[in-house]
Protein backbone atom coordinates (compact mmCIF):
# COMPACT_ATOMS: atom_id res chain seq x y z
CA UNK A 1 0.00 0.00 0.00
CA UNK A 2 2.79 2.44 0.86
CA UNK A 3 4.49 1.67 -2.46
CA UNK A 4 1.24 2.41 -4.29
CA UNK A 5 0.91 5.77 -2.54
CA UNK A 6 4.52 6.67 -3.26
CA UNK A 7 4.16 5.70 -6.91
CA UNK A 8 0.85 7.55 -7.16
CA UNK A 9 2.40 10.68 -5.66
CA UNK A 10 5.30 10.59 -8.14
CA UNK A 11 3.03 10.00 -11.14
CA UNK A 12 0.62 12.75 -10.04
CA UNK A 13 3.38 15.27 -9.44
CA UNK A 14 4.94 14.52 -12.83
CA UNK A 15 1.55 14.89 -14.57
CA UNK A 16 0.87 18.11 -12.67
CA UNK A 17 4.23 19.61 -13.67
CA UNK A 18 3.69 18.68 -17.32
CA UNK A 19 0.19 20.14 -17.28
CA UNK A 20 1.35 23.30 -15.56
CA UNK A 21 4.24 23.78 -18.01
CA UNK A 22 1.95 23.19 -21.01
CA UNK A 23 -1.03 25.09 -19.61
CA UNK A 24 -3.17 21.96 -19.90
CA UNK A 25 -4.09 21.30 -16.27
CA UNK A 26 -7.83 21.41 -16.98
CA UNK A 27 -7.45 18.85 -19.78
CA UNK A 28 -5.32 16.62 -17.54
CA UNK A 29 -7.97 16.84 -14.82
CA UNK A 30 -10.76 15.89 -17.23
CA UNK A 31 -8.80 13.09 -18.94
CA UNK A 32 -7.43 11.51 -15.77
CA UNK A 33 -10.94 11.50 -14.30
CA UNK A 34 -12.29 9.83 -17.45
CA UNK A 35 -9.54 7.20 -17.34
CA UNK A 36 -10.23 6.48 -13.67
CA UNK A 37 -13.92 6.07 -14.48
CA UNK A 38 -13.14 3.67 -17.33
CA UNK A 39 -10.86 1.59 -15.11
CA UNK A 40 -13.51 1.54 -12.38
CA UNK A 41 -15.43 -0.92 -14.56
CA UNK A 42 -14.86 -4.30 -12.85
CA UNK A 43 -14.15 -6.15 -16.09
CA UNK A 44 -11.60 -3.60 -17.32
CA UNK A 45 -9.99 -3.43 -13.88
CA UNK A 46 -9.67 -7.22 -13.88
CA UNK A 47 -8.02 -7.12 -17.30
CA UNK A 48 -5.62 -4.37 -16.20
CA UNK A 49 -4.62 -6.36 -13.10
CA UNK A 50 -4.43 -9.84 -14.63
CA UNK A 51 -0.79 -10.96 -14.83
CA UNK A 52 -1.58 -13.59 -17.48
CA UNK A 53 -2.78 -11.07 -20.06
CA UNK A 54 -0.05 -9.60 -22.25
CA UNK A 55 0.48 -5.86 -21.95
CA UNK A 56 -0.18 -5.35 -25.68
CA UNK A 57 -3.63 -6.88 -25.25
CA UNK A 58 -4.35 -4.73 -22.18
CA UNK A 59 -3.26 -1.62 -24.07
CA UNK A 60 -5.47 -2.42 -27.05
CA UNK A 61 -8.51 -3.05 -24.82
CA UNK A 62 -8.04 0.14 -22.82
CA UNK A 63 -7.46 2.29 -25.90
CA UNK A 64 -10.74 0.97 -27.34
CA UNK A 65 -12.56 1.69 -24.08
CA UNK A 66 -11.63 5.39 -23.97
CA UNK A 67 -12.34 8.14 -26.43
CA UNK A 68 -11.52 11.80 -26.52
CA UNK A 69 -8.63 11.45 -24.08
CA UNK A 70 -5.29 13.10 -24.87
CA UNK A 71 -2.26 10.91 -25.45
CA UNK A 72 -0.27 12.09 -22.42
CA UNK A 73 -2.78 11.07 -19.70
CA UNK A 74 -3.56 7.84 -21.54
CA UNK A 75 0.14 7.02 -21.83
CA UNK A 76 0.63 7.74 -18.13
CA UNK A 77 -2.12 5.29 -17.17
CA UNK A 78 -0.79 2.71 -19.62
CA UNK A 79 2.67 3.12 -18.08
CA UNK A 80 1.22 2.38 -14.64
CA UNK A 81 -0.45 -0.73 -16.02
CA UNK A 82 2.72 -1.84 -17.82
CA UNK A 83 4.65 -1.49 -14.56
CA UNK A 84 2.10 -3.61 -12.71
CA UNK A 85 0.51 -0.69 -10.84
CA UNK A 86 -3.06 -0.40 -12.12
CA UNK A 87 -4.19 0.11 -8.51
CA UNK A 88 -2.21 3.35 -8.44
CA UNK A 89 -4.46 5.03 -11.02
CA UNK A 90 -7.13 6.10 -8.50
CA UNK A 91 -4.64 7.43 -5.92
CA UNK A 92 -2.74 9.20 -8.72
CA UNK A 93 -5.90 11.01 -9.82
CA UNK A 94 -6.72 11.88 -6.21
CA UNK A 95 -3.24 13.33 -5.62
CA UNK A 96 -3.35 15.22 -8.94
CA UNK A 97 -6.67 16.76 -7.88
CA UNK A 98 -5.18 17.73 -4.50
CA UNK A 99 -2.31 19.52 -6.25
CA UNK A 100 -4.76 21.23 -8.59
CA UNK A 101 -6.98 22.40 -5.72
CA UNK A 102 -3.94 23.76 -3.87
CA UNK A 103 -2.84 25.70 -6.94
CA UNK A 104 -6.34 27.10 -7.37
CA UNK A 105 -6.59 28.11 -3.69
CA UNK A 106 -9.30 25.57 -2.94
CA UNK A 107 -9.46 23.58 0.30
CA UNK A 108 -11.37 20.29 0.40
CA UNK A 109 -13.41 19.84 3.57
CA UNK A 110 -14.84 16.42 4.37
CA UNK A 111 -17.99 17.17 6.37
CA UNK A 112 -19.92 14.53 8.31
CA UNK A 113 -23.24 15.48 9.89
CA UNK A 114 -25.93 13.53 11.70
CA UNK A 115 -28.61 15.16 9.52
CA UNK A 116 -28.40 16.74 6.07
CA UNK A 117 -27.33 20.37 6.14
CA UNK A 118 -29.85 23.02 5.17
CA UNK A 119 -28.72 25.64 2.66
CA UNK A 120 -28.23 28.38 5.24
CA UNK A 121 -26.24 26.01 7.49
CA UNK A 122 -24.08 24.98 4.54
CA UNK A 123 -23.44 28.64 3.66
CA UNK A 124 -22.56 29.51 7.26
CA UNK A 125 -20.21 26.52 7.53
CA UNK A 126 -18.58 27.37 4.20
CA UNK A 127 -18.06 30.97 5.33
CA UNK A 128 -16.54 29.86 8.64
CA UNK A 129 -14.18 27.38 6.95
CA UNK A 130 -13.21 30.01 4.38
CA UNK A 131 -12.26 32.36 7.24
CA UNK A 132 -10.21 29.61 8.91
CA UNK A 133 -8.30 28.57 5.78
CA UNK A 134 -8.23 31.78 3.71
CA UNK A 135 -9.19 29.58 0.74
CA UNK A 136 -12.26 28.79 -1.28
CA UNK A 137 -13.98 25.75 0.24
CA UNK A 138 -15.06 22.63 -1.62
CA UNK A 139 -17.22 20.47 0.64
CA UNK A 140 -17.68 16.74 0.50
CA UNK A 141 -20.76 16.14 2.64
CA UNK A 142 -21.75 12.81 4.16
CA UNK A 143 -24.66 12.09 6.49
CA UNK A 144 -23.46 9.84 9.33
CA UNK A 145 -26.23 9.03 11.79
CA UNK A 146 -23.73 7.47 14.20
CA UNK A 147 -22.65 11.01 15.14
CA UNK A 148 -26.02 11.33 16.96
CA UNK A 149 -25.87 15.10 16.47
CA UNK A 150 -23.43 17.85 15.57
CA UNK A 151 -20.73 17.86 12.95
CA UNK A 152 -17.22 16.58 12.20
CA UNK A 153 -15.03 18.32 9.61
CA UNK A 154 -11.72 17.02 8.28
CA UNK A 155 -9.44 19.39 6.36
CA UNK A 156 -6.22 17.66 5.43
CA UNK A 157 -4.81 16.19 8.65
CA UNK A 158 -6.96 18.37 10.93
CA UNK A 159 -10.17 17.04 12.45
CA UNK A 160 -12.69 19.42 13.98
CA UNK A 161 -15.12 17.16 15.83
CA UNK A 162 -18.16 18.78 17.41
CA UNK A 163 -20.33 15.69 17.29
CA UNK A 164 -22.44 14.47 20.18
CA UNK A 165 -20.84 11.03 19.90
CA UNK A 166 -17.31 12.40 20.42
CA UNK A 167 -18.48 14.55 23.33
CA UNK A 168 -20.05 11.49 24.97
CA UNK A 169 -16.87 9.48 24.41
CA UNK A 170 -14.74 12.23 26.00
CA UNK A 171 -17.13 12.42 28.96
CA UNK A 172 -17.00 8.63 29.40
CA UNK A 173 -13.19 8.71 29.29
CA UNK A 174 -13.10 11.40 31.99
CA UNK A 175 -15.56 9.57 34.18
CA UNK A 176 -13.72 6.24 33.93
CA UNK A 177 -10.38 7.94 34.61
CA UNK A 178 -11.65 9.28 37.95
XYZ file of N, CA and C in Angstrom:
534
model
N 0.822 -1.194 0.000
C 0.000 0.000 0.000
C 0.868 1.260 0.000
N 1.922 1.266 0.810
C 2.795 2.441 0.861
C 3.481 2.650 -0.481
N 3.863 1.545 -1.143
C 4.486 1.666 -2.462
C 3.516 2.278 -3.456
N 2.249 1.880 -3.374
C 1.245 2.410 -4.292
C 1.082 3.917 -4.086
N 1.057 4.339 -2.823
C 0.906 5.766 -2.543
C 2.117 6.553 -3.016
N 3.305 5.992 -2.812
C 4.522 6.670 -3.256
C 4.532 6.779 -4.771
N 4.205 5.688 -5.438
C 4.164 5.704 -6.906
C 3.100 6.686 -7.384
N 1.937 6.652 -6.766
C 0.852 7.554 -7.160
C 1.267 9.007 -6.994
N 1.945 9.305 -5.898
C 2.399 10.678 -5.665
C 3.374 11.116 -6.754
N 4.315 10.246 -7.100
C 5.297 10.591 -8.145
C 4.619 10.790 -9.495
N 3.731 9.877 -9.860
C 3.026 10.002 -11.142
C 2.197 11.285 -11.179
N 1.472 11.560 -10.089
C 0.616 12.753 -10.037
C 1.438 14.024 -10.129
N 2.545 14.072 -9.410
C 3.380 15.272 -9.440
C 3.993 15.484 -10.817
N 4.396 14.404 -11.478
C 4.936 14.525 -12.835
C 3.855 15.034 -13.788
N 2.651 14.462 -13.704
C 1.553 14.893 -14.567
C 1.208 16.352 -14.308
N 1.193 16.737 -13.032
C 0.870 18.112 -12.673
C 1.903 19.075 -13.259
N 3.174 18.745 -13.142
C 4.233 19.612 -13.675
C 4.144 19.729 -15.194
N 3.848 18.631 -15.862
C 3.691 18.675 -17.322
C 2.505 19.556 -17.689
N 1.386 19.345 -17.010
C 0.191 20.141 -17.282
C 0.385 21.609 -16.981
N 1.104 21.910 -15.909
C 1.353 23.305 -15.561
C 2.261 23.956 -16.597
N 3.303 23.237 -17.012
C 4.239 23.780 -18.011
C 3.549 24.005 -19.354
N 2.647 23.094 -19.722
C 1.951 23.186 -21.014
C 0.679 24.026 -20.951
N 0.236 24.371 -19.742
C -1.030 25.094 -19.606
C -2.231 24.212 -19.875
N -2.095 22.914 -19.593
C -3.165 21.957 -19.898
C -3.707 21.263 -18.646
N -3.638 21.932 -17.511
C -4.091 21.301 -16.266
C -5.566 20.903 -16.314
N -6.403 21.746 -16.896
C -7.830 21.410 -16.982
C -8.050 20.157 -17.818
N -7.325 20.037 -18.926
C -7.450 18.853 -19.783
C -6.948 17.612 -19.048
N -5.832 17.744 -18.332
C -5.324 16.615 -17.541
C -6.360 16.191 -16.504
N -6.965 17.151 -15.835
C -7.969 16.840 -14.822
C -9.130 16.055 -15.437
N -9.640 16.550 -16.547
C -10.757 15.890 -17.232
C -10.374 14.488 -17.695
N -9.205 14.374 -18.356
C -8.803 13.093 -18.937
C -8.446 12.059 -17.883
N -7.756 12.464 -16.829
C -7.435 11.510 -15.767
C -8.703 11.014 -15.081
N -9.663 11.909 -14.883
C -10.944 11.495 -14.302
C -11.665 10.504 -15.194
N -11.643 10.752 -16.504
C -12.287 9.835 -17.448
C -11.598 8.472 -17.437
N -10.279 8.465 -17.371
C -9.542 7.204 -17.343
C -9.817 6.435 -16.053
N -9.904 7.153 -14.932
C -10.228 6.475 -13.674
C -11.615 5.857 -13.764
N -12.564 6.600 -14.347
C -13.919 6.074 -14.485
C -13.949 4.820 -15.352
N -13.183 4.837 -16.441
C -13.141 3.666 -17.326
C -12.566 2.470 -16.576
N -11.489 2.691 -15.828
C -10.858 1.591 -15.108
C -11.625 1.178 -13.851
N -12.660 1.930 -13.504
C -13.509 1.537 -12.385
C -14.459 0.409 -12.787
N -14.621 0.202 -14.083
C -15.427 -0.921 -14.562
C -14.755 -2.209 -14.092
N -15.486 -3.086 -13.406
C -14.864 -4.296 -12.846
C -14.170 -5.178 -13.889
N -14.758 -5.299 -15.070
C -14.149 -6.148 -16.092
C -12.840 -5.549 -16.603
N -12.832 -4.244 -16.861
C -11.599 -3.600 -17.325
C -10.537 -3.599 -16.235
N -10.950 -3.395 -14.988
C -9.994 -3.430 -13.881
C -9.375 -4.815 -13.754
N -10.185 -5.851 -13.952
C -9.667 -7.225 -13.882
C -8.666 -7.478 -15.003
N -8.957 -6.976 -16.183
C -8.021 -7.122 -17.305
C -6.720 -6.394 -16.996
N -6.808 -5.175 -16.495
C -5.615 -4.374 -16.204
C -4.748 -5.038 -15.138
N -5.362 -5.727 -14.187
C -4.622 -6.364 -13.100
C -4.112 -7.761 -13.433
N -4.726 -8.426 -14.382
C -4.433 -9.841 -14.630
C -3.008 -10.029 -15.148
N -2.181 -10.774 -14.409
C -0.786 -10.959 -14.831
C -0.638 -11.870 -16.051
N -1.664 -12.656 -16.350
C -1.582 -13.586 -17.479
C -1.941 -12.968 -18.819
N -2.420 -11.733 -18.811
C -2.785 -11.066 -20.065
C -1.612 -10.188 -20.485
N -1.189 -10.363 -21.725
C -0.051 -9.602 -22.252
C -0.362 -8.105 -22.240
N 0.665 -7.307 -21.999
C 0.484 -5.861 -21.951
C -0.108 -5.326 -23.257
N 0.325 -5.831 -24.385
C -0.184 -5.347 -25.676
C -1.698 -5.537 -25.778
N -2.193 -6.618 -25.241
C -3.634 -6.883 -25.253
C -4.345 -5.896 -24.314
N -3.768 -5.685 -23.130
C -4.349 -4.728 -22.178
C -4.407 -3.341 -22.807
N -3.317 -2.937 -23.449
C -3.264 -1.616 -24.067
C -4.340 -1.466 -25.136
N -4.477 -2.463 -25.976
C -5.472 -2.415 -27.051
C -6.886 -2.293 -26.470
N -7.180 -3.067 -25.435
C -8.512 -3.049 -24.818
C -8.794 -1.685 -24.194
N -7.831 -1.152 -23.487
C -8.038 0.136 -22.816
C -8.157 1.263 -23.836
N -7.343 1.250 -24.867
C -7.458 2.286 -25.902
C -8.828 2.266 -26.562
N -9.392 1.074 -26.753
C -10.735 0.970 -27.338
C -11.814 1.473 -26.386
N -11.557 1.333 -25.084
C -12.565 1.694 -24.081
C -12.668 3.198 -23.854
N -11.613 3.948 -24.201
C -11.633 5.393 -23.968
C -11.700 6.127 -25.295
N -12.319 7.299 -25.243
C -12.345 8.140 -26.432
C -12.256 9.592 -25.997
N -11.627 10.385 -26.820
C -11.521 11.804 -26.521
C -10.514 12.150 -25.445
N -9.639 11.228 -25.108
C -8.629 11.453 -24.075
C -7.305 11.744 -24.767
N -6.588 12.747 -24.280
C -5.294 13.104 -24.867
C -4.288 11.980 -24.661
N -3.272 11.966 -25.504
C -2.262 10.912 -25.454
C -1.488 10.885 -24.145
N -1.118 12.058 -23.609
C -0.266 12.086 -22.423
C -0.922 11.407 -21.217
N -2.149 11.763 -20.842
C -2.780 11.074 -19.704
C -2.980 9.576 -19.973
N -3.368 9.254 -21.192
C -3.556 7.843 -21.536
C -2.238 7.089 -21.417
N -1.163 7.681 -21.918
C 0.139 7.021 -21.833
C 0.606 6.872 -20.389
N 0.280 7.840 -19.545
C 0.634 7.735 -18.131
C -0.074 6.544 -17.493
N -1.359 6.409 -17.743
C -2.122 5.295 -17.174
C -1.620 3.967 -17.738
N -1.331 3.931 -19.026
C -0.790 2.707 -19.623
C 0.574 2.357 -19.033
N 1.372 3.358 -18.719
C 2.666 3.119 -18.075
C 2.469 2.473 -16.703
N 1.497 2.966 -15.950
C 1.216 2.375 -14.640
C 0.804 0.912 -14.787
N -0.002 0.642 -15.793
C -0.453 -0.734 -16.022
C 0.722 -1.602 -16.454
N 1.552 -1.087 -17.346
C 2.720 -1.842 -17.816
C 3.654 -2.176 -16.664
N 3.767 -1.263 -15.712
C 4.650 -1.493 -14.561
C 3.966 -2.271 -13.435
N 2.794 -2.793 -13.705
C 2.104 -3.609 -12.711
C 1.463 -2.808 -11.593
N 1.100 -1.557 -11.867
C 0.513 -0.690 -10.845
C -0.849 -0.127 -11.259
N -1.749 -0.960 -11.746
C -3.063 -0.399 -12.116
C -3.826 0.132 -10.910
N -3.533 -0.378 -9.730
C -4.186 0.106 -8.512
C -3.746 1.504 -8.125
N -2.692 2.006 -8.749
C -2.206 3.351 -8.441
C -2.942 4.426 -9.228
N -3.772 4.029 -10.185
C -4.459 5.025 -11.019
C -5.370 5.903 -10.169
N -6.226 5.318 -9.353
C -7.132 6.101 -8.503
C -6.390 7.042 -7.565
N -5.414 6.532 -6.791
C -4.645 7.427 -5.916
C -3.877 8.509 -6.682
N -3.436 8.200 -7.899
C -2.744 9.203 -8.715
C -3.698 10.338 -9.064
N -4.902 9.986 -9.469
C -5.896 11.006 -9.821
C -6.261 11.822 -8.583
N -6.409 11.161 -7.448
C -6.722 11.882 -6.209
C -5.621 12.879 -5.866
N -4.370 12.447 -5.941
C -3.240 13.328 -5.620
C -3.147 14.471 -6.628
N -3.361 14.176 -7.905
C -3.351 15.219 -8.938
C -4.401 16.277 -8.604
N -5.592 15.825 -8.224
C -6.668 16.763 -7.880
C -6.331 17.583 -6.638
N -5.628 16.978 -5.667
C -5.176 17.733 -4.496
C -4.229 18.859 -4.918
N -3.276 18.522 -5.777
C -2.314 19.522 -6.252
C -3.031 20.641 -7.005
N -4.006 20.254 -7.809
C -4.764 21.229 -8.594
C -5.568 22.156 -7.682
N -6.222 21.575 -6.668
C -6.979 22.400 -5.721
C -6.053 23.368 -4.998
N -4.886 22.889 -4.586
C -3.940 23.755 -3.872
C -3.506 24.915 -4.760
N -3.253 24.635 -6.032
C -2.838 25.702 -6.940
C -3.957 26.709 -7.164
N -5.181 26.236 -7.147
C -6.339 27.104 -7.369
C -6.814 27.790 -6.093
N -6.173 27.502 -4.960
C -6.585 28.108 -3.695
C -7.879 27.538 -3.164
N -8.084 26.245 -3.387
C -9.301 25.575 -2.937
C -8.922 24.551 -1.874
N -9.671 24.551 -0.766
C -9.463 23.581 0.298
C -10.637 22.615 0.291
N -10.333 21.320 0.340
C -11.367 20.290 0.400
C -11.684 20.001 1.864
N -12.947 20.124 2.215
C -13.407 19.842 3.571
C -14.345 18.641 3.516
N -13.981 17.599 4.250
C -14.842 16.420 4.375
C -15.741 16.657 5.580
N -17.027 16.801 5.330
C -17.986 17.174 6.370
C -18.922 16.003 6.629
N -18.988 15.583 7.902
C -19.922 14.535 8.312
C -20.915 15.157 9.280
N -22.190 14.951 9.016
C -23.239 15.476 9.887
C -24.235 14.368 10.198
N -24.917 14.516 11.318
C -25.925 13.530 11.695
C -27.175 13.659 10.828
N -27.463 14.880 10.386
C -28.609 15.156 9.518
C -28.122 15.978 8.328
N -28.818 15.919 7.212
C -28.399 16.737 6.066
C -28.406 18.223 6.417
N -27.415 18.936 5.905
C -27.326 20.375 6.140
C -28.379 21.109 5.315
N -28.972 22.134 5.923
C -29.852 23.024 5.173
C -28.969 24.034 4.456
N -29.511 24.696 3.458
C -28.716 25.638 2.656
C -28.067 26.727 3.501
N -28.803 27.305 4.428
C -28.234 28.382 5.242
C -27.141 27.852 6.163
N -27.289 26.613 6.660
C -26.245 26.007 7.491
C -24.986 25.733 6.660
N -25.193 25.250 5.448
C -24.079 24.977 4.535
C -23.317 26.265 4.224
N -24.067 27.340 3.959
C -23.439 28.636 3.664
C -22.660 29.157 4.862
N -23.237 29.037 6.045
C -22.561 29.506 7.262
C -21.292 28.682 7.514
N -21.381 27.382 7.332
C -20.212 26.516 7.525
C -19.130 26.841 6.494
N -19.535 27.025 5.246
C -18.581 27.375 4.201
C -17.887 28.688 4.516
N -18.644 29.674 4.961
C -18.058 30.971 5.327
C -17.061 30.818 6.475
N -17.433 30.055 7.491
C -16.541 29.857 8.644
C -15.253 29.145 8.221
N -15.374 28.107 7.404
C -14.185 27.376 6.949
C -13.322 28.243 6.043
N -13.953 29.084 5.244
C -13.208 30.013 4.379
C -12.383 30.979 5.236
N -12.982 31.460 6.324
C -12.258 32.360 7.237
C -11.074 31.640 7.889
N -11.262 30.367 8.244
C -10.208 29.609 8.909
C -9.041 29.305 7.977
N -9.331 29.038 6.708
C -8.296 28.574 5.782
C -7.802 29.649 4.822
N -8.538 30.742 4.703
C -8.231 31.776 3.709
C -8.245 31.217 2.286
N -9.043 30.194 2.064
C -9.186 29.583 0.740
C -10.665 29.419 0.412
N -10.924 29.202 -0.852
C -12.259 28.793 -1.281
C -12.469 27.372 -0.754
N -13.686 27.058 -0.363
C -13.976 25.751 0.235
C -14.766 24.890 -0.741
N -14.322 23.652 -0.886
C -15.063 22.631 -1.622
C -15.446 21.586 -0.585
N -16.764 21.381 -0.412
C -17.217 20.473 0.644
C -17.659 19.136 0.078
N -17.226 18.092 0.769
C -17.678 16.738 0.505
C -18.526 16.352 1.712
N -19.847 16.351 1.523
C -20.762 16.138 2.642
C -21.243 14.697 2.706
N -21.249 14.150 3.927
C -21.747 12.806 4.163
C -22.624 12.835 5.408
N -23.786 12.219 5.320
C -24.661 12.095 6.491
C -24.248 10.819 7.222
N -23.910 10.951 8.503
C -23.457 9.841 9.327
C -24.283 9.855 10.615
N -25.320 9.039 10.649
C -26.232 9.034 11.787
C -25.564 8.596 13.082
N -24.414 7.914 12.980
C -23.730 7.470 14.199
C -23.173 8.647 15.005
N -23.122 9.834 14.405
C -22.654 11.013 15.140
C -23.666 11.461 16.193
N -24.895 10.997 16.085
C -26.017 11.331 16.963
C -26.478 12.766 16.739
N -25.570 13.688 16.709
C -25.865 15.096 16.466
C -24.558 15.823 16.244
N -24.635 17.045 15.770
C -23.435 17.848 15.575
C -22.773 17.600 14.233
N -21.446 17.869 14.210
C -20.730 17.861 12.947
C -19.265 17.494 13.185
N -18.668 16.864 12.179
C -17.223 16.585 12.195
C -16.683 17.017 10.833
N -15.618 17.812 10.850
C -15.028 18.324 9.613
C -13.553 17.945 9.580
N -13.129 17.339 8.473
C -11.715 17.020 8.281
C -11.201 17.852 7.114
N -10.138 18.614 7.395
C -9.445 19.386 6.363
C -7.991 18.942 6.428
N -7.574 18.200 5.419
C -6.220 17.662 5.433
C -6.054 16.732 6.619
N -5.074 17.015 7.470
C -4.813 16.191 8.648
C -5.550 16.674 9.886
N -6.257 17.788 9.781
C -6.955 18.370 10.928
C -8.390 17.852 11.006
N -8.802 17.463 12.207
C -10.171 17.039 12.449
C -10.798 17.979 13.464
N -11.912 18.564 13.096
C -12.692 19.419 13.984
C -13.964 18.641 14.290
N -14.032 18.067 15.493
C -15.124 17.165 15.826
C -16.009 17.782 16.901
N -17.178 18.215 16.488
C -18.159 18.778 17.413
C -19.414 17.909 17.402
N -19.189 16.600 17.311
C -20.335 15.691 17.286
C -20.714 15.293 18.698
N -21.955 14.924 18.881
C -22.440 14.472 20.180
C -21.728 13.181 20.572
N -21.517 12.296 19.607
C -20.843 11.031 19.903
C -19.455 11.266 20.491
N -18.667 12.162 19.899
C -17.309 12.401 20.417
C -17.361 13.058 21.794
N -18.343 13.932 22.010
C -18.476 14.548 23.334
C -18.809 13.508 24.395
N -19.701 12.562 24.034
C -20.050 11.490 24.972
C -18.845 10.595 25.239
N -18.070 10.311 24.224
C -16.869 9.484 24.411
C -15.848 10.187 25.311
N -15.667 11.485 25.138
C -14.736 12.229 26.002
C -15.236 12.250 27.448
N -16.550 12.432 27.610
C -17.133 12.422 28.957
C -16.941 11.058 29.612
N -17.175 9.984 28.878
C -16.995 8.628 29.405
C -15.540 8.404 29.806
N -14.611 8.874 28.972
C -13.186 8.710 29.285
C -12.833 9.445 30.580
N -13.371 10.647 30.765
C -13.100 11.403 31.988
C -13.698 10.726 33.206
N -14.905 10.210 33.044
C -15.559 9.568 34.175
C -14.864 8.257 34.574
N -14.402 7.505 33.605
C -13.724 6.244 33.930
C -12.314 6.489 34.435
N -11.733 7.628 34.139
C -10.376 7.945 34.611
C -10.393 8.356 36.084
N -11.540 8.794 36.559
C -11.651 9.281 37.950
C -11.752 8.157 38.919
